[in-house]
Amino acid sequence: MSVIGIDFGNESCYVAAAKAGGIETLANDYSLRATPSCVAFDGKKRIIGVAAKNQQVTNMKNTVSGFKRLLGRKFNDPHVQRELTSIPYKVEQRPDGGIGVRVNYLDQDQLFSPEQLTAMLFTKLKETSISALQAQVNDCVIACPIYYTNAERKALLDAASIAGLNVLRLMNETTATALSYGFYKQDLPEDKPRNVVFVDCGHSALQVSVCAFTKGKLKMLASTWEQIGGRDFDYVLADHFALEFQEKYKLNAKTNARAYLRLVTEIEKMKKQMSANSTKLPLNIECFMNDVDVHSSMQRSTMEELCAHLFERVDVTLRRCLQESKLSPDEIHSVEIVGGSSRIPSIKALIEQTFGKPVCTTLNQDESVSRGAALQCAIMSPAVRVREFGVTDIQNYAVKVIWEPEGSLTGGEIEVFPAFHAAPFSRMLTLNRKEPFNMTIQYAQPVPYPDSIIGKWLIKDVKPNEKGELQEVKVKVRINHHGIVLISSASLVDKKEVDDSQAADEQQAGDQAQPPTSATGEPMDLSHEEYYENDDGSRDSPTASSPGGQGWAQRVKGWFSSGNDKKKKSNKLIELSMDVKTHGYSQADLTNYIQQETRMIANDAKETERVDARNALEEFVYDMRNKLQGGPLERYVAESDREAICKQLNDLENWLYEDGEVCDRETYQAKLNNLHSQTDPIKERCQNYDNAPHAFDELRKTIDYARAAVNEFRSGSTKYDHLTETEFINISEAADKAEKWLQNALSKFTTTPRTSDSPVKVSEIRHESHSLSACLNSVVNRPKPKPPTPTTKTTEQSHHQNGESNQDKKDDSKTNSSIPEDSTMDVE
Ligand code: ATP
Ligand code: MG
């Protein structure tokens, strides 16, 4: 099982994996590390990633990109409406108000949500990982922008589960970058934190974060962001050139989506060149519109003038982050830049001005987010062993909880988490209620999402106590490790007076604390306790800012312990069920989308098999024709047969480009099998004729070895003095028999025409060789019997014997004519 980190970019995605040797960015099916966030459709299949981007200009209406900024949103959202102005594919409103992207897939009009499109991209990234790692992949950490609100985070999680990914954490992109910086730094301070700014300027957004590092830990302090990325510079330049071409060539690029896309593509290339070059650069597009070629040029200074308003917004965002962090530039240790657009010289200059120091490019500008996410996944997953590194993230926006009035009880609200509150984090709120009630969690400040409500929870099963009085309800509000705010649990404190022994039995101690009262003395109040809750659910000590200033453990005791000697108050926490209305798909919708994705994956696999079968047939046709006409098989087939097969091959070639262009896999396979049945015998014949001479040579050598051994025995060599005459007579006879077989076979072999099957098979020749060498080796390899051990041995005898046996060994090495078993085997 491998663990991966995914950087889901607006323009492209990166996947990194934690492996034994460290973190590795994975290459896709095009051997590229960047996979375009692009999904396309045609009559047969989905096309995802590099292949989708490559065919975008010719299949614009069915090629979808830029959906990172549509995730979790409704069609009428002003943000979506703004995005739609630069989107060349068809987007419409779904009956539930959501976004539907209409494409032609499998020759049908189909509607997909941004969540589904993201899931398709994740499916591709998952496949890339599985094939790169040669292992199953489920656990992952996905990076998401710091500005993502609850709805977008939920949508991203839904997309991941449609793709069958188990997300251990949604991690803010700059936090992932910070982790990939801090994890490898050996010199982080023990006490006074090192503050580092991370600026990520990508395709659609700018994100700036300040992070405090101490040894083995990072803590995010503040973040700002702005919807400015590389694409905004491209659009400004595209508008400029569109105007110029209108005047110069009377061509309106804005009326032709294809021309506009080509213009933006060329501009992006020029923009990248401008980052490294301040001289005038050409812009040439052939057959731009109406068969007219267009030419122009621009230099960096002009681009900077045209984009001045964008740089201004970048500047404001950078300064705001410094301000939010409450640090002075002197307290900033360094500024690390990542993201493609941070290569723009003016952006670098603005960063240097704001923070008063040169920018650092310690990290890989394109891959740091995915690498940080992979590190986090390795830290969290039990499948990988890695050093711990503490990550305390932040929740970007202030959040409040609102509860409704009930009878004589007033409603109210509390800001549970101010902006930049540490995450993950839980906070316990206590209310006195006697009926089910509603609580709403809502952003307490403007957020980049039209609806500030995070969710509504109906806390059920609340009832008065036996005396008809209010009961305490404890509600846990949590920012989880995905940055999602929710009510994670609600429980009723069931208070009973019991005698001592009963209390002990129940293992629940009584609570001395009086029900909290509000400042106004209302019968209902809200008290709150706070504590960190780690990902595994275990609790740390609360922060110094905790109300009451007591440790968590002490306060827990305060709630639940003691009483007088005889009577104790027993408090039992009864879990309450809740109805939740929040963002994200219902389980039923999710199941439906998962099934749909599974079907599409199966269809893609089937289509790949079909195309592979067609390619295999096509390849066979070309290859076989080359081999039969002027190639190695030509002389092994009769002319009339060859012509008949070649005609079939030519007919098949034509068929493949006409009626056979689109057939099912089985049809191609059947035709290929038919060809094999005709041509495999020719190939076998060819192989036999080609390999037989070598096999004959080997048999010849074996016969020679056998005869040499017989001669050596007959010459009285001491080497064989432990063997018998009969044994060597047998070897001699076997060699004569093999010789006779060889002569006979050679004469048949040389006189047979090559267009007929050989009368002697290579396997038969080898069999003869093996039989003879087995007969020989069974005799000559038999060791000499050990000389009997003399009871007493003189020094002289001993010397003599040793001398003799040493000499024997030397002779052995010179004259040994036995054939090692495997030397005859390895004849090919
Ligand atoms: P986002 O983070 O906004 O979701 P992303 O992660 O896909 O998007 P990146 O891959 O970081 O974005 O950056 C892509 C952008 O960077 C593109 O707009 C590209 O044109 C721009 N870019 C890449 N290299 C350069 C360069 N040398 N000079 C200027 N811009 C560049
Ligand atoms: Mg990015």
JSON list of C-alpha atoms in Angstrom, two decimals, residues 665-805:
[
{"chain": "A", "resi": 665, "resn": "ARG", "atom": "CA", "xyz": [-12.37, -6.05, -29.56]},
{"chain": "A", "resi": 666, "resn": "GLU", "atom": "CA", "xyz": [-13.55, -9.59, -30.38]},
{"chain": "A", "resi": 667, "resn": "THR", "atom": "CA", "xyz": [-13.72, -8.84, -34.14]},
{"chain": "A", "resi": 668, "resn": "TYR", "atom": "CA", "xyz": [-10.11, -7.62, -34.23]},
{"chain": "A", "resi": 669, "resn": "GLN", "atom": "CA", "xyz": [-9.02, -10.52, -32.05]},
{"chain": "A", "resi": 670, "resn": "ALA", "atom": "CA", "xyz": [-10.69, -13.11, -34.33]},
{"chain": "A", "resi": 671, "resn": "LYS", "atom": "CA", "xyz": [-8.98, -11.67, -37.41]},
{"chain": "A", "resi": 672, "resn": "LEU", "atom": "CA", "xyz": [-5.63, -11.66, -35.63]},
{"chain": "A", "resi": 673, "resn": "ASN", "atom": "CA", "xyz": [-6.11, -15.29, -34.53]},
{"chain": "A", "resi": 674, "resn": "ASN", "atom": "CA", "xyz": [-6.90, -16.29, -38.10]},
{"chain": "A", "resi": 675, "resn": "LEU", "atom": "CA", "xyz": [-3.69, -14.64, -39.34]},
{"chain": "A", "resi": 676, "resn": "HIS", "atom": "CA", "xyz": [-1.69, -16.33, -36.61]},
{"chain": "A", "resi": 677, "resn": "SER", "atom": "CA", "xyz": [-3.04, -19.75, -37.60]},
{"chain": "A", "resi": 678, "resn": "GLN", "atom": "CA", "xyz": [-1.74, -19.21, -41.14]},
{"chain": "A", "resi": 679, "resn": "THR", "atom": "CA", "xyz": [1.58, -17.56, -40.35]},
{"chain": "A", "resi": 680, "resn": "ASP", "atom": "CA", "xyz": [2.70, -19.24, -37.13]},
{"chain": "A", "resi": 681, "resn": "PRO", "atom": "CA", "xyz": [3.67, -22.48, -38.98]},
{"chain": "A", "resi": 682, "resn": "ILE", "atom": "CA", "xyz": [5.83, -20.41, -41.34]},
{"chain": "A", "resi": 683, "resn": "LYS", "atom": "CA", "xyz": [7.52, -18.71, -38.38]},
{"chain": "A", "resi": 684, "resn": "GLU", "atom": "CA", "xyz": [8.11, -22.08, -36.72]},
{"chain": "A", "resi": 685, "resn": "ARG", "atom": "CA", "xyz": [9.56, -23.51, -39.94]},
{"chain": "A", "resi": 686, "resn": "CYS", "atom": "CA", "xyz": [11.87, -20.52, -40.22]},
{"chain": "A", "resi": 687, "resn": "GLN", "atom": "CA", "xyz": [13.00, -20.88, -36.61]},
{"chain": "A", "resi": 688, "resn": "ASN", "atom": "CA", "xyz": [13.67, -24.57, -37.07]},
{"chain": "A", "resi": 689, "resn": "TYR", "atom": "CA", "xyz": [15.78, -24.08, -40.18]},
{"chain": "A", "resi": 690, "resn": "ASP", "atom": "CA", "xyz": [17.64, -21.18, -38.54]},
{"chain": "A", "resi": 691, "resn": "ASN", "atom": "CA", "xyz": [18.44, -23.02, -35.30]},
{"chain": "A", "resi": 692, "resn": "ALA", "atom": "CA", "xyz": [19.14, -26.52, -36.63]},
{"chain": "A", "resi": 693, "resn": "PRO", "atom": "CA", "xyz": [22.77, -25.87, -37.77]},
{"chain": "A", "resi": 694, "resn": "HIS", "atom": "CA", "xyz": [23.75, -24.77, -34.28]},
{"chain": "A", "resi": 695, "resn": "ALA", "atom": "CA", "xyz": [22.07, -27.84, -32.77]},
{"chain": "A", "resi": 696, "resn": "PHE", "atom": "CA", "xyz": [23.90, -30.10, -35.25]},
{"chain": "A", "resi": 697, "resn": "ASP", "atom": "CA", "xyz": [27.21, -28.46, -34.17]},
{"chain": "A", "resi": 698, "resn": "GLU", "atom": "CA", "xyz": [26.45, -29.18, -30.56]},
{"chain": "A", "resi": 699, "resn": "LEU", "atom": "CA", "xyz": [25.72, -32.84, -31.32]},
{"chain": "A", "resi": 700, "resn": "ARG", "atom": "CA", "xyz": [28.97, -33.06, -33.30]},
{"chain": "A", "resi": 701, "resn": "LYS", "atom": "CA", "xyz": [30.91, -31.69, -30.30]},
{"chain": "A", "resi": 702, "resn": "THR", "atom": "CA", "xyz": [29.25, -34.11, -27.91]},
{"chain": "A", "resi": 703, "resn": "ILE", "atom": "CA", "xyz": [30.21, -37.06, -30.10]},
{"chain": "A", "resi": 704, "resn": "ASP", "atom": "CA", "xyz": [33.81, -35.77, -30.23]},
{"chain": "A", "resi": 705, "resn": "TYR", "atom": "CA", "xyz": [33.94, -35.41, -26.43]},
{"chain": "A", "resi": 706, "resn": "ALA", "atom": "CA", "xyz": [32.67, -38.97, -25.99]},
{"chain": "A", "resi": 707, "resn": "ARG", "atom": "CA", "xyz": [35.24, -40.39, -28.39]},
{"chain": "A", "resi": 708, "resn": "ALA", "atom": "CA", "xyz": [38.08, -38.43, -26.73]},
{"chain": "A", "resi": 709, "resn": "ALA", "atom": "CA", "xyz": [37.11, -39.92, -23.36]},
{"chain": "A", "resi": 710, "resn": "VAL", "atom": "CA", "xyz": [37.09, -43.47, -24.81]},
{"chain": "A", "resi": 711, "resn": "ASN", "atom": "CA", "xyz": [40.55, -42.90, -26.33]},
{"chain": "A", "resi": 712, "resn": "GLU", "atom": "CA", "xyz": [41.93, -41.55, -23.06]},
{"chain": "A", "resi": 713, "resn": "PHE", "atom": "CA", "xyz": [40.70, -44.63, -21.20]},
{"chain": "A", "resi": 714, "resn": "ARG", "atom": "CA", "xyz": [42.21, -46.91, -23.77]},
{"chain": "A", "resi": 715, "resn": "SER", "atom": "CA", "xyz": [45.56, -45.10, -23.53]},
{"chain": "A", "resi": 716, "resn": "GLY", "atom": "CA", "xyz": [45.66, -46.20, -19.87]},
{"chain": "A", "resi": 717, "resn": "SER", "atom": "CA", "xyz": [45.17, -42.86, -18.22]},
{"chain": "A", "resi": 718, "resn": "THR", "atom": "CA", "xyz": [45.14, -43.11, -14.43]},
{"chain": "A", "resi": 719, "resn": "LYS", "atom": "CA", "xyz": [42.26, -40.69, -14.43]},
{"chain": "A", "resi": 720, "resn": "TYR", "atom": "CA", "xyz": [39.82, -43.45, -15.33]},
{"chain": "A", "resi": 721, "resn": "ASP", "atom": "CA", "xyz": [41.52, -46.34, -13.52]},
{"chain": "A", "resi": 722, "resn": "HIS", "atom": "CA", "xyz": [38.48, -46.70, -11.27]},
{"chain": "A", "resi": 723, "resn": "LEU", "atom": "CA", "xyz": [36.18, -47.26, -14.30]},
{"chain": "A", "resi": 724, "resn": "THR", "atom": "CA", "xyz": [35.54, -50.45, -16.28]},
{"chain": "A", "resi": 725, "resn": "GLU", "atom": "CA", "xyz": [36.13, -51.36, -19.90]},
{"chain": "A", "resi": 726, "resn": "THR", "atom": "CA", "xyz": [32.46, -52.29, -20.36]},
{"chain": "A", "resi": 727, "resn": "GLU", "atom": "CA", "xyz": [31.42, -48.80, -19.44]},
{"chain": "A", "resi": 728, "resn": "PHE", "atom": "CA", "xyz": [33.63, -47.29, -22.13]},
{"chain": "A", "resi": 729, "resn": "ILE", "atom": "CA", "xyz": [32.43, -49.81, -24.69]},
{"chain": "A", "resi": 730, "resn": "ASN", "atom": "CA", "xyz": [28.92, -48.55, -24.01]},
{"chain": "A", "resi": 731, "resn": "ILE", "atom": "CA", "xyz": [30.02, -44.94, -24.50]},
{"chain": "A", "resi": 732, "resn": "SER", "atom": "CA", "xyz": [31.76, -45.83, -27.74]},
{"chain": "A", "resi": 733, "resn": "GLU", "atom": "CA", "xyz": [28.66, -47.57, -29.06]},
{"chain": "A", "resi": 734, "resn": "ALA", "atom": "CA", "xyz": [26.43, -44.67, -28.08]},
{"chain": "A", "resi": 735, "resn": "ALA", "atom": "CA", "xyz": [28.77, -42.25, -29.89]},
{"chain": "A", "resi": 736, "resn": "ASP", "atom": "CA", "xyz": [28.71, -44.41, -33.04]},
{"chain": "A", "resi": 737, "resn": "LYS", "atom": "CA", "xyz": [24.93, -44.56, -32.92]},
{"chain": "A", "resi": 738, "resn": "ALA", "atom": "CA", "xyz": [24.70, -40.77, -32.56]},
{"chain": "A", "resi": 739, "resn": "GLU", "atom": "CA", "xyz": [27.15, -40.30, -35.41]},
{"chain": "A", "resi": 740, "resn": "LYS", "atom": "CA", "xyz": [24.99, -42.46, -37.66]},
{"chain": "A", "resi": 741, "resn": "TRP", "atom": "CA", "xyz": [21.86, -40.52, -36.63]},
{"chain": "A", "resi": 742, "resn": "LEU", "atom": "CA", "xyz": [23.64, -37.21, -37.32]},
{"chain": "A", "resi": 743, "resn": "GLN", "atom": "CA", "xyz": [24.78, -38.20, -40.80]},
{"chain": "A", "resi": 744, "resn": "ASN", "atom": "CA", "xyz": [21.33, -39.43, -41.73]},
{"chain": "A", "resi": 745, "resn": "ALA", "atom": "CA", "xyz": [19.63, -36.30, -40.35]},
{"chain": "A", "resi": 746, "resn": "LEU", "atom": "CA", "xyz": [22.09, -33.95, -42.04]},
{"chain": "A", "resi": 747, "resn": "SER", "atom": "CA", "xyz": [21.52, -35.52, -45.40]},
{"chain": "A", "resi": 748, "resn": "LYS", "atom": "CA", "xyz": [17.71, -35.24, -45.07]},
{"chain": "A", "resi": 749, "resn": "PHE", "atom": "CA", "xyz": [18.01, -31.67, -43.70]},
{"chain": "A", "resi": 750, "resn": "THR", "atom": "CA", "xyz": [20.17, -30.35, -46.53]},
{"chain": "A", "resi": 751, "resn": "THR", "atom": "CA", "xyz": [18.09, -31.86, -49.32]},
{"chain": "A", "resi": 752, "resn": "THR", "atom": "CA", "xyz": [14.64, -30.68, -48.16]},
{"chain": "A", "resi": 753, "resn": "PRO", "atom": "CA", "xyz": [13.32, -27.48, -49.80]},
{"chain": "A", "resi": 754, "resn": "ARG", "atom": "CA", "xyz": [12.95, -24.61, -47.32]},
{"chain": "A", "resi": 755, "resn": "THR", "atom": "CA", "xyz": [9.31, -24.09, -48.19]},
{"chain": "A", "resi": 756, "resn": "SER", "atom": "CA", "xyz": [8.50, -27.49, -46.62]},
{"chain": "A", "resi": 757, "resn": "ASP", "atom": "CA", "xyz": [8.76, -28.27, -42.94]},
{"chain": "A", "resi": 758, "resn": "SER", "atom": "CA", "xyz": [12.17, -29.56, -41.95]},
{"chain": "A", "resi": 759, "resn": "PRO", "atom": "CA", "xyz": [12.31, -33.39, -41.65]},
{"chain": "A", "resi": 760, "resn": "VAL", "atom": "CA", "xyz": [14.47, -32.97, -38.55]},
{"chain": "A", "resi": 761, "resn": "LYS", "atom": "CA", "xyz": [13.32, -30.86, -35.64]},
{"chain": "A", "resi": 762, "resn": "VAL", "atom": "CA", "xyz": [15.73, -28.89, -33.48]},
{"chain": "A", "resi": 763, "resn": "SER", "atom": "CA", "xyz": [14.22, -30.60, -30.45]},
{"chain": "A", "resi": 764, "resn": "GLU", "atom": "CA", "xyz": [15.11, -34.03, -31.88]},
{"chain": "A", "resi": 765, "resn": "ILE", "atom": "CA", "xyz": [18.74, -33.02, -32.46]},
{"chain": "A", "resi": 766, "resn": "ARG", "atom": "CA", "xyz": [18.98, -31.70, -28.91]},
{"chain": "A", "resi": 767, "resn": "HIS", "atom": "CA", "xyz": [17.47, -34.90, -27.61]},
{"chain": "A", "resi": 768, "resn": "GLU", "atom": "CA", "xyz": [20.26, -36.89, -29.28]},
{"chain": "A", "resi": 769, "resn": "SER", "atom": "CA", "xyz": [22.89, -34.60, -27.75]},
{"chain": "A", "resi": 770, "resn": "HIS", "atom": "CA", "xyz": [21.38, -34.85, -24.29]},
{"chain": "A", "resi": 771, "resn": "SER", "atom": "CA", "xyz": [21.14, -38.65, -24.42]},
{"chain": "A", "resi": 772, "resn": "LEU", "atom": "CA", "xyz": [24.77, -39.05, -25.40]},
{"chain": "A", "resi": 773, "resn": "SER", "atom": "CA", "xyz": [26.11, -36.54, -22.85]},
{"chain": "A", "resi": 774, "resn": "ALA", "atom": "CA", "xyz": [24.00, -38.18, -20.12]},
{"chain": "A", "resi": 775, "resn": "CYS", "atom": "CA", "xyz": [25.52, -41.59, -21.01]},
{"chain": "A", "resi": 776, "resn": "LEU", "atom": "CA", "xyz": [29.06, -40.11, -20.99]},
{"chain": "A", "resi": 777, "resn": "ASN", "atom": "CA", "xyz": [28.73, -38.04, -17.81]},
{"chain": "A", "resi": 778, "resn": "SER", "atom": "CA", "xyz": [27.16, -40.85, -15.80]},
{"chain": "A", "resi": 779, "resn": "VAL", "atom": "CA", "xyz": [30.46, -42.72, -16.24]},
{"chain": "A", "resi": 780, "resn": "VAL", "atom": "CA", "xyz": [33.27, -40.15, -16.35]},
{"chain": "A", "resi": 781, "resn": "ASN", "atom": "CA", "xyz": [31.93, -37.94, -13.57]},
{"chain": "A", "resi": 782, "resn": "ARG", "atom": "CA", "xyz": [31.83, -40.78, -11.08]},
{"chain": "A", "resi": 783, "resn": "PRO", "atom": "CA", "xyz": [34.38, -39.91, -8.35]},
{"chain": "A", "resi": 784, "resn": "LYS", "atom": "CA", "xyz": [37.27, -42.18, -7.50]},
{"chain": "A", "resi": 785, "resn": "PRO", "atom": "CA", "xyz": [36.72, -44.24, -4.35]},
{"chain": "A", "resi": 786, "resn": "LYS", "atom": "CA", "xyz": [38.56, -42.81, -1.30]},
{"chain": "A", "resi": 787, "resn": "PRO", "atom": "CA", "xyz": [41.81, -44.72, -0.51]},
{"chain": "A", "resi": 788, "resn": "PRO", "atom": "CA", "xyz": [41.51, -46.77, 2.70]},
{"chain": "A", "resi": 789, "resn": "THR", "atom": "CA", "xyz": [42.82, -44.82, 5.72]},
{"chain": "A", "resi": 790, "resn": "PRO", "atom": "CA", "xyz": [46.05, -46.50, 6.87]},
{"chain": "A", "resi": 791, "resn": "THR", "atom": "CA", "xyz": [46.19, -47.24, 10.58]},
{"chain": "A", "resi": 792, "resn": "THR", "atom": "CA", "xyz": [49.81, -45.98, 10.80]},
{"chain": "A", "resi": 793, "resn": "LYS", "atom": "CA", "xyz": [51.38, -43.86, 8.14]},
{"chain": "A", "resi": 794, "resn": "THR", "atom": "CA", "xyz": [55.06, -43.01, 7.73]},
{"chain": "A", "resi": 795, "resn": "THR", "atom": "CA", "xyz": [56.06, -39.50, 6.87]},
{"chain": "A", "resi": 796, "resn": "GLU", "atom": "CA", "xyz": [57.50, -40.70, 3.58]},
{"chain": "A", "resi": 797, "resn": "GLN", "atom": "CA", "xyz": [54.29, -42.52, 2.59]},
{"chain": "A", "resi": 798, "resn": "SER", "atom": "CA", "xyz": [52.27, -39.55, 3.47]},
{"chain": "A", "resi": 799, "resn": "HIS", "atom": "CA", "xyz": [54.44, -37.28, 1.30]},
{"chain": "A", "resi": 800, "resn": "HIS", "atom": "CA", "xyz": [54.27, -39.71, -1.56]},
{"chain": "A", "resi": 801, "resn": "GLN", "atom": "CA", "xyz": [50.53, -40.05, -1.42]},
{"chain": "A", "resi": 802, "resn": "ASN", "atom": "CA", "xyz": [50.04, -36.35, -1.21]},
{"chain": "A", "resi": 803, "resn": "GLY", "atom": "CA", "xyz": [52.41, -35.79, -4.13]},
{"chain": "A", "resi": 804, "resn": "GLU", "atom": "CA", "xyz": [50.55, -38.31, -6.23]},
{"chain": "A", "resi": 805, "resn": "SER", "atom": "CA", "xyz": [47.12, -36.98, -5.50]}
]
